[in-house]
Coordinates of C-alpha atoms in Angstrom, one line a residue:
X1 CA 72.8 63.1 104.8
X2 CA 71.4 65.2 101.9
X3 CA 70.8 68.8 102.5
X4 CA 67.9 70.7 100.8
X5 CA 68.7 72.7 97.7
X6 CA 67.9 75.9 99.5
X7 CA 70.4 75.3 102.2
X8 CA 73.1 74.3 99.7
X9 CA 72.4 77.5 97.7
X10 CA 72.9 79.6 100.8
X11 CA 76.1 77.8 101.5
X12 CA 77.4 78.4 98.0
X13 CA 76.4 82.0 98.2
X14 CA 78.5 82.5 101.4
X15 CA 81.4 80.5 99.8
X16 CA 81.5 82.7 96.7
X17 CA 81.9 85.8 98.8
X18 CA 80.7 88.3 96.2
X19 CA 79.0 91.0 98.3
X20 CA 81.7 93.6 97.4
X21 CA 81.6 93.1 93.6
X22 CA 77.8 93.4 93.4
X23 CA 77.7 96.8 95.0
X24 CA 76.4 99.4 92.6
X25 CA 78.8 102.1 93.8
X26 CA 82.3 102.3 92.3
X27 CA 85.5 102.7 94.3
X28 CA 86.2 106.4 95.0
X29 CA 89.5 108.1 95.6
X30 CA 89.0 107.4 99.4
X31 CA 89.0 103.7 98.9
X32 CA 92.0 102.2 100.8
X33 CA 94.9 100.5 99.2
X34 CA 96.7 97.5 100.8
X35 CA 100.3 96.4 101.2
X36 CA 101.4 93.0 99.7
X37 CA 104.5 91.2 98.7
X38 CA 105.0 91.1 94.9
X39 CA 106.8 88.4 92.8
X40 CA 110.1 89.9 93.7
X41 CA 109.4 89.6 97.4
X42 CA 109.2 93.4 97.7
X43 CA 106.5 95.4 99.3
X44 CA 104.1 97.0 96.9
X45 CA 100.6 98.6 97.0
X46 CA 97.5 97.0 95.6
X47 CA 94.9 99.5 94.4
X48 CA 91.2 99.0 95.4
X49 CA 90.3 98.0 91.8
X50 CA 93.1 95.4 91.7
X51 CA 91.7 94.0 95.0
X52 CA 88.2 93.7 93.5
X53 CA 89.8 91.9 90.5
X54 CA 91.5 89.4 92.9
X55 CA 88.2 88.8 94.6
X56 CA 86.5 88.0 91.3
X57 CA 89.3 85.6 90.4
X58 CA 89.2 83.9 93.8
X59 CA 85.4 83.7 93.6
X60 CA 85.6 82.1 90.2
X61 CA 88.0 79.4 91.4
X62 CA 85.7 78.6 94.3
X63 CA 82.6 78.3 92.1
X64 CA 84.5 76.2 89.6
X65 CA 85.5 73.8 92.4
X66 CA 81.8 73.6 93.4
X67 CA 80.8 72.7 89.9
X68 CA 83.3 69.9 89.7
X69 CA 82.2 68.2 92.9
X70 CA 79.1 66.2 91.9
X71 CA 76.1 66.4 89.6
X72 CA 73.9 68.0 92.3
X73 CA 76.4 70.7 93.1
X74 CA 76.9 71.3 89.4
X75 CA 73.2 71.8 88.8
X76 CA 72.9 74.3 91.7
X77 CA 76.3 75.9 91.2
X78 CA 75.7 77.0 87.6
X79 CA 73.6 79.9 88.8
X80 CA 76.6 81.2 90.8
X81 CA 79.2 80.5 88.1
X82 CA 77.4 82.8 85.6
X83 CA 76.4 85.4 88.1
X84 CA 79.7 87.4 87.6
X85 CA 81.5 87.2 84.2
X86 CA 85.1 88.5 84.6
X87 CA 87.5 88.5 81.6
X88 CA 91.2 89.3 81.4
X89 CA 91.6 87.5 78.1
X90 CA 89.3 88.6 75.2
X91 CA 89.4 85.2 73.5
X92 CA 87.3 83.8 76.3
X93 CA 84.4 86.0 75.1
X94 CA 83.9 83.8 72.0
X95 CA 83.9 80.6 74.1
X96 CA 81.2 82.0 76.4
X97 CA 79.3 83.4 73.4
X98 CA 79.1 79.9 71.9
X99 CA 78.0 78.4 75.2
X100 CA 75.2 80.9 75.7
X101 CA 74.0 80.5 72.1
X102 CA 73.8 76.7 72.5
X103 CA 72.0 77.0 75.8
X104 CA 69.5 79.4 74.3
X105 CA 68.8 77.0 71.4
X106 CA 68.3 74.2 73.9
X107 CA 65.9 76.1 76.0
X108 CA 64.0 77.3 73.0
X109 CA 63.4 73.8 71.9
X110 CA 62.3 72.7 75.3
X111 CA 59.9 75.6 75.7
X112 CA 61.9 77.5 78.4
X113 CA 63.1 80.4 76.3
X114 CA 62.9 82.9 79.3
X115 CA 65.5 81.2 81.5
X116 CA 69.0 80.7 80.4
X117 CA 72.6 80.8 81.7
X118 CA 72.7 84.6 81.2
X119 CA 69.5 85.0 83.2
X120 CA 71.7 84.8 86.4
X121 CA 74.3 87.3 85.2
X122 CA 74.5 90.5 87.3
X123 CA 78.0 91.7 86.5
X124 CA 80.2 91.8 83.3
X125 CA 83.8 93.0 83.8
X126 CA 86.3 93.1 81.0
X127 CA 89.6 94.2 82.4
X128 CA 92.3 96.1 80.5
X129 CA 94.4 94.1 78.2
X130 CA 96.8 94.7 75.3
X131 CA 95.6 93.6 71.9
X132 CA 98.0 91.6 69.8
X133 CA 97.8 89.3 66.7
X134 CA 98.9 86.4 68.8
X135 CA 95.6 86.5 70.7
X136 CA 93.7 86.0 67.4
X137 CA 90.9 88.4 68.3
X138 CA 90.1 91.5 66.4
X139 CA 88.2 94.5 67.8
X140 CA 85.2 93.8 65.6
X141 CA 85.0 90.1 66.6
X142 CA 85.3 91.1 70.3
X143 CA 82.5 93.7 69.9
X144 CA 80.2 91.2 68.3
X145 CA 80.9 88.6 71.0
X146 CA 80.3 91.2 73.8
X147 CA 77.0 92.4 72.2
X148 CA 75.8 88.8 72.0
X149 CA 76.7 88.1 75.6
X150 CA 74.8 91.3 76.7
X151 CA 71.8 90.0 74.7
X152 CA 71.6 86.9 76.8
X153 CA 71.8 88.9 80.1
X154 CA 68.5 90.7 80.7
X155 CA 69.2 91.2 84.5
X156 CA 72.7 92.7 84.0
X157 CA 73.1 95.5 86.6
X158 CA 76.9 96.3 86.4
X159 CA 78.8 96.7 83.1
X160 CA 82.5 97.4 83.3
X161 CA 84.9 97.6 80.3
X162 CA 88.3 99.0 81.1
X163 CA 89.9 98.7 77.6
X164 CA 89.4 101.7 75.3
X165 CA 86.5 101.1 72.8
X166 CA 86.5 102.9 69.4
X167 CA 83.5 105.0 68.7
X168 CA 81.9 102.5 66.2
X169 CA 82.3 99.6 68.6
X170 CA 80.9 101.5 71.6
X171 CA 77.8 102.4 69.6
X172 CA 77.0 98.8 69.0
X173 CA 77.6 97.8 72.6
X174 CA 75.5 100.8 73.9
X175 CA 72.7 99.7 71.5
X176 CA 72.7 96.2 73.0
X177 CA 72.7 97.6 76.6
X178 CA 69.7 99.8 75.7
X179 CA 67.7 96.9 74.1
X180 CA 68.2 94.2 76.7
X181 CA 69.3 95.7 80.0
X182 CA 67.9 99.2 80.3
X183 CA 65.5 98.2 83.1
X184 CA 68.2 96.5 85.2
X185 CA 71.5 98.3 84.5
X186 CA 72.6 100.6 87.4
X187 CA 76.4 100.9 87.1
X188 CA 78.6 101.5 84.0
X189 CA 82.3 101.9 83.5
X190 CA 83.3 103.0 80.0
X191 CA 86.6 103.9 78.3
X192 CA 86.1 105.7 75.0
X193 CA 87.8 108.3 72.7
X194 CA 86.8 111.9 72.8
X195 CA 85.1 111.6 69.4
X196 CA 82.5 109.3 71.1
X197 CA 81.1 112.0 73.3
X198 CA 77.8 112.2 71.3
X199 CA 77.3 108.4 71.6
X200 CA 78.0 108.6 75.3
X201 CA 75.3 111.3 75.7
X202 CA 72.8 109.2 73.8
X203 CA 73.8 106.1 75.7
X204 CA 73.1 107.8 79.0
X205 CA 69.8 109.1 77.7
X206 CA 68.7 105.6 77.0
X207 CA 69.7 104.3 80.5
X208 CA 67.8 106.5 82.9
X209 CA 68.1 104.1 85.9
X210 CA 71.9 104.4 86.1
X211 CA 73.2 105.0 89.7
X212 CA 76.9 105.3 89.1
X213 CA 78.9 106.2 85.9
X214 CA 82.6 106.1 85.4
X215 CA 83.7 107.5 82.0
X216 CA 87.2 107.9 80.8
X217 CA 87.9 109.9 77.6
X218 CA 91.1 109.4 75.6
X219 CA 92.5 112.6 73.8
X220 CA 91.1 113.2 70.2
X221 CA 93.1 112.0 67.2
X222 CA 96.1 114.1 66.4
X223 CA 95.1 114.1 62.7
X224 CA 92.2 116.4 63.3
X225 CA 91.8 119.7 65.2
X226 CA 89.9 119.6 68.5
X227 CA 87.0 121.7 67.2
X228 CA 86.7 119.5 64.1
X229 CA 86.8 116.2 65.9
X230 CA 84.2 116.9 68.6
X231 CA 81.1 117.9 66.5
X232 CA 78.2 116.8 68.7
X233 CA 75.5 117.0 66.1
X234 CA 72.0 116.3 67.5
X235 CA 73.5 115.5 70.9
X236 CA 74.5 119.1 71.5
X237 CA 72.4 121.1 74.0
X238 CA 70.2 118.1 74.8
X239 CA 68.8 118.1 78.3
X240 CA 69.1 114.7 79.8
X241 CA 67.1 113.6 82.8
X242 CA 69.0 111.2 85.1
X243 CA 67.1 111.3 88.4
X244 CA 68.9 108.4 90.0
X245 CA 72.5 109.2 89.1
X246 CA 74.4 109.5 92.4
X247 CA 78.1 109.0 91.4
X248 CA 79.8 110.5 88.4
X249 CA 83.5 110.0 87.6
X250 CA 85.2 111.7 84.7
X251 CA 88.8 111.3 83.5
X252 CA 90.9 112.5 80.6
X253 CA 89.6 114.9 77.9
X254 CA 86.1 115.5 79.1
X255 CA 85.8 119.3 78.9
X256 CA 83.2 119.2 76.1
X257 CA 81.2 116.5 77.9
X258 CA 81.2 118.5 81.1
X259 CA 79.9 121.5 79.3
X260 CA 76.9 119.6 78.0
X261 CA 76.1 118.2 81.5
X262 CA 75.4 121.7 82.8
X263 CA 71.9 121.7 81.4
X264 CA 71.1 118.2 82.6
X265 CA 68.7 117.3 85.4
X266 CA 70.8 115.5 88.1
X267 CA 68.8 115.9 91.3
X268 CA 70.4 112.8 93.0
X269 CA 74.1 113.6 92.3
X270 CA 76.1 113.3 95.5
X271 CA 79.6 112.1 94.4
X272 CA 81.7 113.8 91.7
X273 CA 85.2 112.9 90.8
X274 CA 87.2 114.9 88.2
X275 CA 90.7 113.8 87.0
X276 CA 92.2 115.8 84.1
X277 CA 95.3 113.5 83.9
X278 CA 98.4 115.1 82.5
X279 CA 96.6 117.9 80.5
X280 CA 98.0 121.4 81.2
X281 CA 95.8 123.4 78.8
X282 CA 92.4 121.8 78.5
X283 CA 90.9 123.0 81.8
X284 CA 87.2 122.1 82.3
X285 CA 84.6 124.5 83.5
X286 CA 84.2 123.1 87.0
X287 CA 82.7 126.3 88.4
X288 CA 79.9 126.4 85.8
X289 CA 79.0 122.7 86.5
X290 CA 79.0 123.3 90.3
X291 CA 76.8 126.3 89.9
X292 CA 74.1 124.0 88.5
X293 CA 74.7 120.7 90.5
X294 CA 77.0 121.5 93.4
X295 CA 74.5 122.5 96.1
X296 CA 73.8 118.8 97.1
X297 CA 77.2 117.2 96.6
X298 CA 78.6 115.2 99.6
X299 CA 81.9 114.0 98.0
X300 CA 84.1 116.0 95.6
X301 CA 87.4 114.9 94.2
X302 CA 89.4 117.3 92.0
X303 CA 92.8 116.3 90.5
X304 CA 94.4 118.5 87.7
X305 CA 97.7 120.2 87.0
X306 CA 96.2 123.7 86.4
X307 CA 95.1 125.4 89.6
X308 CA 91.4 125.6 90.2
X309 CA 89.6 128.2 92.3
X310 CA 89.0 126.2 95.5
X311 CA 87.3 129.1 97.5
X312 CA 84.7 129.5 94.7
X313 CA 84.2 125.8 94.5
X314 CA 83.7 125.3 98.3
X315 CA 81.3 128.2 98.3
X316 CA 79.2 126.5 95.7
X317 CA 79.1 123.2 97.7
X318 CA 77.7 123.9 101.2
X319 CA 76.7 120.3 101.9
X320 CA 80.2 118.9 101.1
X321 CA 81.7 116.4 103.6
X322 CA 84.7 114.9 101.8
X323 CA 86.9 117.0 99.6
X324 CA 90.1 116.2 97.7
X325 CA 92.4 118.5 95.7
X326 CA 95.9 118.8 94.4
X327 CA 98.2 120.0 97.2
X328 CA 100.7 121.2 94.5
X329 CA 98.4 124.0 93.5
X330 CA 99.7 127.5 94.0
X331 CA 97.0 129.9 95.2
X332 CA 97.1 133.7 95.1
X333 CA 96.8 134.7 98.7
X334 CA 94.5 137.6 99.3
X335 CA 95.9 140.7 101.0
X336 CA 94.7 142.4 104.2
X337 CA 93.1 145.8 103.9
X338 CA 95.4 148.8 103.8
X339 CA 95.6 150.8 107.1
X340 CA 97.0 154.1 108.2
X341 CA 99.7 154.4 110.9
X342 CA 96.9 154.6 113.5
X343 CA 95.5 151.3 112.3
X344 CA 92.5 152.8 110.6
X345 CA 91.4 151.2 107.3
X346 CA 91.9 153.3 104.2
X347 CA 88.8 153.8 102.1
X348 CA 88.7 152.0 98.8
X349 CA 87.4 154.4 96.1
X350 CA 88.1 152.1 93.2
X351 CA 85.0 151.0 91.3
X352 CA 84.0 147.4 92.1
X353 CA 80.8 145.5 92.2
X354 CA 79.2 144.3 95.4
X355 CA 80.1 140.7 95.0
X356 CA 83.8 141.5 94.7
X357 CA 83.8 143.8 97.7
X358 CA 81.9 141.2 99.8
X359 CA 84.3 138.4 98.8
X360 CA 87.3 140.6 99.6
X361 CA 85.8 141.4 103.0
X362 CA 85.3 137.6 103.6
X363 CA 88.8 136.8 102.6
X364 CA 90.3 139.5 104.9
X365 CA 88.2 138.2 107.8
X366 CA 89.5 134.7 107.2
X367 CA 93.1 136.1 107.2
X368 CA 92.6 137.9 110.5
X369 CA 91.0 134.8 112.1
X370 CA 94.2 132.8 111.3
X371 CA 96.2 134.9 113.7
X372 CA 99.8 133.6 114.0
X373 CA 99.4 131.4 110.9
X374 CA 99.1 134.5 108.7
X375 CA 102.2 133.7 106.6
X376 CA 102.0 129.9 106.9
X377 CA 98.8 129.1 105.1
X378 CA 96.8 129.5 102.0
X379 CA 93.2 130.7 101.9
X380 CA 90.9 127.8 100.8
X381 CA 87.6 129.2 102.1
X382 CA 86.1 132.7 102.3
X383 CA 84.1 131.6 105.3
X384 CA 84.6 128.5 107.5
X385 CA 83.1 125.4 105.8
X386 CA 80.7 123.9 108.3
X387 CA 80.5 120.2 107.1
X388 CA 83.8 119.0 105.6
X389 CA 85.3 116.4 107.9
X390 CA 87.8 114.6 105.6
X391 CA 90.2 116.1 103.1
X392 CA 92.3 114.1 100.6
X393 CA 95.6 115.5 99.1
X394 CA 96.8 114.6 95.6
X395 CA 100.3 115.3 94.5
X396 CA 103.0 115.9 97.2
X397 CA 105.6 113.9 95.1
X398 CA 108.3 116.5 95.8
X399 CA 107.5 117.1 99.5
X400 CA 109.8 114.5 101.0
X401 CA 112.7 114.1 98.6
X402 CA 112.0 110.5 97.5
X403 CA 111.6 108.9 94.1
X404 CA 111.1 111.1 91.1
X405 CA 110.9 114.2 93.3
X406 CA 114.5 113.7 94.4
X407 CA 115.7 113.8 90.8
X408 CA 113.5 116.8 90.1
X409 CA 114.9 118.7 93.0
X410 CA 118.4 118.1 91.8
X411 CA 117.8 119.2 88.2
X412 CA 115.5 122.1 88.9
X413 CA 116.0 123.2 92.5
X414 CA 114.1 126.5 92.2
X415 CA 110.9 125.0 90.8
X416 CA 111.0 122.2 93.4
X417 CA 111.3 124.8 96.2
X418 CA 108.2 126.6 94.8
X419 CA 106.2 123.3 94.8
X420 CA 107.3 122.4 98.3
X421 CA 106.4 125.9 99.5
X422 CA 102.9 125.4 98.0
X423 CA 102.7 122.1 99.8
X424 CA 103.4 123.7 103.1
X425 CA 101.0 126.6 102.6
X426 CA 98.2 124.3 101.4
X427 CA 98.7 121.8 104.3
X428 CA 98.7 124.7 106.7
X429 CA 95.3 125.7 105.4
X430 CA 93.8 122.5 106.7
X431 CA 93.0 123.9 110.1
X432 CA 90.0 124.4 112.3
X433 CA 89.7 128.1 111.4
X434 CA 88.8 127.2 107.8
X435 CA 87.3 123.7 108.5
X436 CA 85.8 123.5 112.0
X437 CA 84.7 119.9 111.6
X438 CA 87.9 118.5 110.1
X439 CA 88.9 115.1 111.6
X440 CA 91.0 113.4 109.0
X441 CA 93.6 114.3 106.3
X442 CA 94.6 111.6 103.9
X443 CA 97.7 111.5 101.5
X444 CA 96.2 109.9 98.4
X445 CA 99.3 109.2 96.3
X446 CA 100.3 105.5 96.1
X447 CA 103.4 106.5 94.2
X448 CA 104.6 108.7 97.1
X449 CA 104.0 105.9 99.6
X450 CA 105.9 103.4 97.5
X451 CA 108.8 105.8 97.2
X452 CA 108.8 106.4 100.9
X453 CA 108.9 102.7 101.6
X454 CA 111.8 102.2 99.2
X455 CA 113.8 105.1 100.7
X456 CA 112.9 104.0 104.2
X457 CA 111.3 107.3 105.1
X458 CA 111.6 111.0 104.1
X459 CA 115.0 112.4 103.1
X460 CA 116.7 115.0 105.2
X461 CA 119.7 116.9 103.7
X462 CA 120.7 120.4 102.6
X463 CA 118.5 120.4 99.5
X464 CA 115.3 118.7 100.9
X465 CA 114.0 118.9 104.4
X466 CA 111.6 116.0 104.0
X467 CA 111.9 114.7 107.6
X468 CA 111.4 118.1 109.1
X469 CA 108.4 118.7 106.9
X470 CA 106.8 115.4 108.1
X471 CA 107.5 116.2 111.7
X472 CA 105.9 119.7 111.3
X473 CA 102.8 118.3 109.7
X474 CA 102.5 115.5 112.2
X475 CA 102.8 117.9 115.2
X476 CA 100.3 120.3 113.7
X477 CA 97.7 117.5 113.2
X478 CA 98.4 116.1 116.7
X479 CA 97.9 119.5 118.3
X480 CA 94.6 119.9 116.5
X481 CA 93.4 116.3 117.1
X482 CA 93.3 115.6 113.4
X483 CA 94.3 112.2 112.1
X484 CA 96.9 112.1 109.3
X485 CA 96.6 109.1 107.1
X486 CA 98.1 107.6 104.0
X487 CA 96.3 105.9 101.1
X488 CA 96.1 102.6 103.1
X489 CA 94.0 104.2 105.9
X490 CA 96.9 103.8 108.4
X491 CA 98.8 106.6 110.0
X492 CA 101.1 108.5 107.7
X493 CA 104.6 107.4 108.6
X494 CA 103.9 103.7 109.3
X495 CA 105.6 101.6 106.7
X496 CA 105.3 97.8 106.3
X497 CA 107.8 95.6 108.1
X498 CA 109.3 92.2 107.3
X499 CA 108.7 89.3 109.6
X500 CA 112.2 89.5 111.0
X501 CA 111.7 93.2 112.0
X502 CA 108.4 92.3 113.6
X503 CA 110.0 89.5 115.6
X504 CA 112.7 91.9 116.8
X505 CA 110.0 94.4 117.8
X506 CA 108.0 91.8 119.6
X507 CA 111.2 90.7 121.5
X508 CA 111.9 94.3 122.5
X509 CA 108.3 94.6 123.8
X510 CA 108.6 91.4 125.8
X511 CA 111.9 92.6 127.4
X512 CA 110.2 95.9 128.3
X513 CA 107.3 94.1 129.8
X514 CA 109.7 91.9 131.9
X515 CA 111.5 94.9 133.1
X516 CA 108.2 96.6 134.1
X517 CA 107.2 93.4 136.0
X518 CA 110.5 93.4 137.8
X519 CA 110.0 97.0 138.7
X520 CA 106.5 96.5 140.0
X521 CA 107.4 93.4 142.0
X522 CA 109.7 95.3 144.3
X523 CA 106.7 96.5 146.3
X524 CA 106.1 99.8 144.5
X525 CA 102.8 98.8 143.0
X526 CA 101.5 97.4 146.3
X527 CA 101.8 100.8 147.9
X528 CA 99.1 102.1 145.6
X529 CA 96.6 99.2 146.1
X530 CA 93.8 100.6 148.3
X531 CA 90.7 98.8 149.3
X532 CA 87.6 101.0 149.2
X533 CA 85.4 100.2 152.1
X534 CA 81.7 99.8 151.6
X535 CA 79.5 102.8 152.5
X536 CA 77.7 102.2 155.7
X537 CA 74.0 102.8 155.9
X538 CA 73.6 102.7 152.1
X539 CA 70.1 101.4 151.6
X540 CA 69.0 101.2 148.0
X541 CA 65.4 101.8 147.3
X542 CA 63.2 99.2 145.6
X543 CA 63.5 100.8 142.1
X544 CA 67.3 100.8 142.4
X545 CA 67.4 97.1 143.4
X546 CA 65.2 96.2 140.4
X547 CA 67.5 98.2 138.1
X548 CA 70.6 96.4 139.4
X549 CA 69.0 93.0 138.9
X550 CA 67.8 93.9 135.4
X551 CA 71.4 95.0 134.4
X552 CA 72.8 91.7 135.7
X553 CA 70.3 89.7 133.7
X554 CA 71.0 91.8 130.5
X555 CA 74.8 91.2 130.9
X556 CA 74.2 87.4 131.4
X557 CA 72.0 87.3 128.3
X558 CA 74.6 89.2 126.2
X559 CA 77.3 86.8 127.1
X560 CA 75.2 83.7 126.1
X561 CA 73.7 85.3 123.0
X562 CA 74.7 83.8 119.6
X563 CA 74.9 85.7 116.3
X564 CA 71.7 85.5 114.3
X565 CA 71.8 83.4 111.2
X566 CA 69.7 86.1 109.4
X567 CA 72.2 88.9 109.8
X568 CA 73.1 88.7 106.1
X569 CA 69.5 89.3 105.2
X570 CA 68.8 92.2 107.5
X571 CA 71.5 94.4 106.1
X572 CA 70.4 94.7 102.4
X573 CA 66.7 94.9 103.5
X574 CA 67.4 98.1 105.4
X575 CA 70.0 99.6 103.0
X576 CA 72.8 98.8 105.5
X577 CA 76.3 98.0 104.3
X578 CA 76.9 94.2 104.5
X579 CA 79.6 92.9 106.7
X580 CA 82.9 92.3 105.0
X581 CA 85.4 89.8 106.4
X582 CA 88.2 90.9 104.1
X583 CA 91.2 92.7 105.4
X584 CA 90.9 95.4 102.7
X585 CA 88.6 98.3 103.6
X586 CA 86.2 99.5 100.9
X587 CA 84.9 102.4 102.8
X588 CA 85.6 104.5 99.8
X589 CA 83.0 102.7 97.7
X590 CA 80.0 104.9 97.1
X591 CA 76.7 103.9 98.9
X592 CA 73.6 103.1 96.9
X593 CA 71.5 105.3 99.4
X594 CA 67.8 105.2 99.5
X595 CA 67.2 105.5 95.7
X596 CA 67.6 101.7 95.3
X597 CA 64.1 101.3 96.8
X598 CA 62.7 103.7 94.3
X599 CA 64.5 101.9 91.5
X600 CA 63.0 98.6 92.5
X601 CA 59.5 100.1 92.5
X602 CA 60.1 101.7 89.1
X603 CA 61.3 98.3 87.8
X604 CA 58.2 96.6 89.3
X605 CA 55.9 99.1 87.5

């Protein structure tokens, strides 16, 4: 029996299982990690990006098997094989480059110059690698090969390069993206040096249909001063118009870049992620950026060592729903107004502007609303934030006395106490008085969770009260009906178990169940079994009888109903997230929202 090509193509599409990797949104800080056993048979955490890389490798193996089955499958499977190009070895770029060049020459001779192998490519992903002479690939050769591959892929929509590209190489690649993919490219992931900021600006200016951008900046060269190495030239003070940009992620030395974005037009920006890395001096002007673009943000992630003004930030983001910050930050707690012995407020004759007086009044009001938690919490908001329902916490490496935090506590006990005190105050600030809609708190550090697993839980001794701290935080969340999670999305405190431990737990549960059955078989449960007699004289009206019959018919139809074969088509058509059979949850991946429809119309025009 031979199936039509259309049915085979649909089967191959389901077998490739590439729905996740073709989403335009990039994984956010809220994307969940997953436990797995490494090569040493030890539990470790897999990041969301690593999970996506595994999906790409598995999909390639499936498509390669399809291609090797028969001639018919090879003809139909070539479309799926080149749909996603994933490289973890740069030498493969040259091989693919030669294949695409030969295919283009063959099509040109046959008069089919518009359709080639690269026509089906939607995603190019070059993962991070370490260049070495043994690989036999120089940066210039790799740049030329990558530019050639981009030239053959006019429908490319996702371009991800995790290895750091020098400024000259990035300029050539960005030029190829502008010439051949500017009408289709929606997602970019670039890793460049700080000297390439002018080229980044011009590249974004040439790609106005970008939905999501992840840009990582390496520090400038040490041979030149910072102000000498970051001359922007004609790219300075240019006003870019990126109407479709919804997600922006910046990492590393991006202060100069962020300063330029303050004058850009970003009406669709909803997701902003800022990670300053290990820098302690180069603090970006987050407040200035949010004054221009923060009023429509839905997701905001801030991770830096220097403390940022969270009350000012939250005041500039009234629509914020998900917020992440460093729980190690130390905030200056505002003071209550001075009063006399009779409790009357003392007049403040010191000169101050109206804004400062109003903010001080708001902070004091928030202090009074905390009641008994006056000395147990920081002040993160001047007025209760009405929309935030999920808060993520970076840091906390010293809170539970495990891993590096244990060594740090031994060597510098005073500083470790200060950090842990800040952790307690900041966690205490996550209450319903400051965040009335708060439903979930997530610990974001994978390093902390790995250390807790190796130490088999928090440490409790004279130096560190890790277990007591965990119990306090857990009890407070339980009392407030707030879920406390780790970076895997599970409850904070649940660690992975080996199969032997799970078998022992299951045996204990079976024994408890047997004991309960023995207890209930002695006649205690029968005493509470009561038969409810029917109500005499209960005569249902005609409408009630029809309703009962209709409910029974609906229940019967629901039991016999089969899942529609067109479910996979309905989701994308109505901008719904497609179903994902994988165990890993990618809820942290940013949505494409409704601007995808506008993009399609723009492309059609």
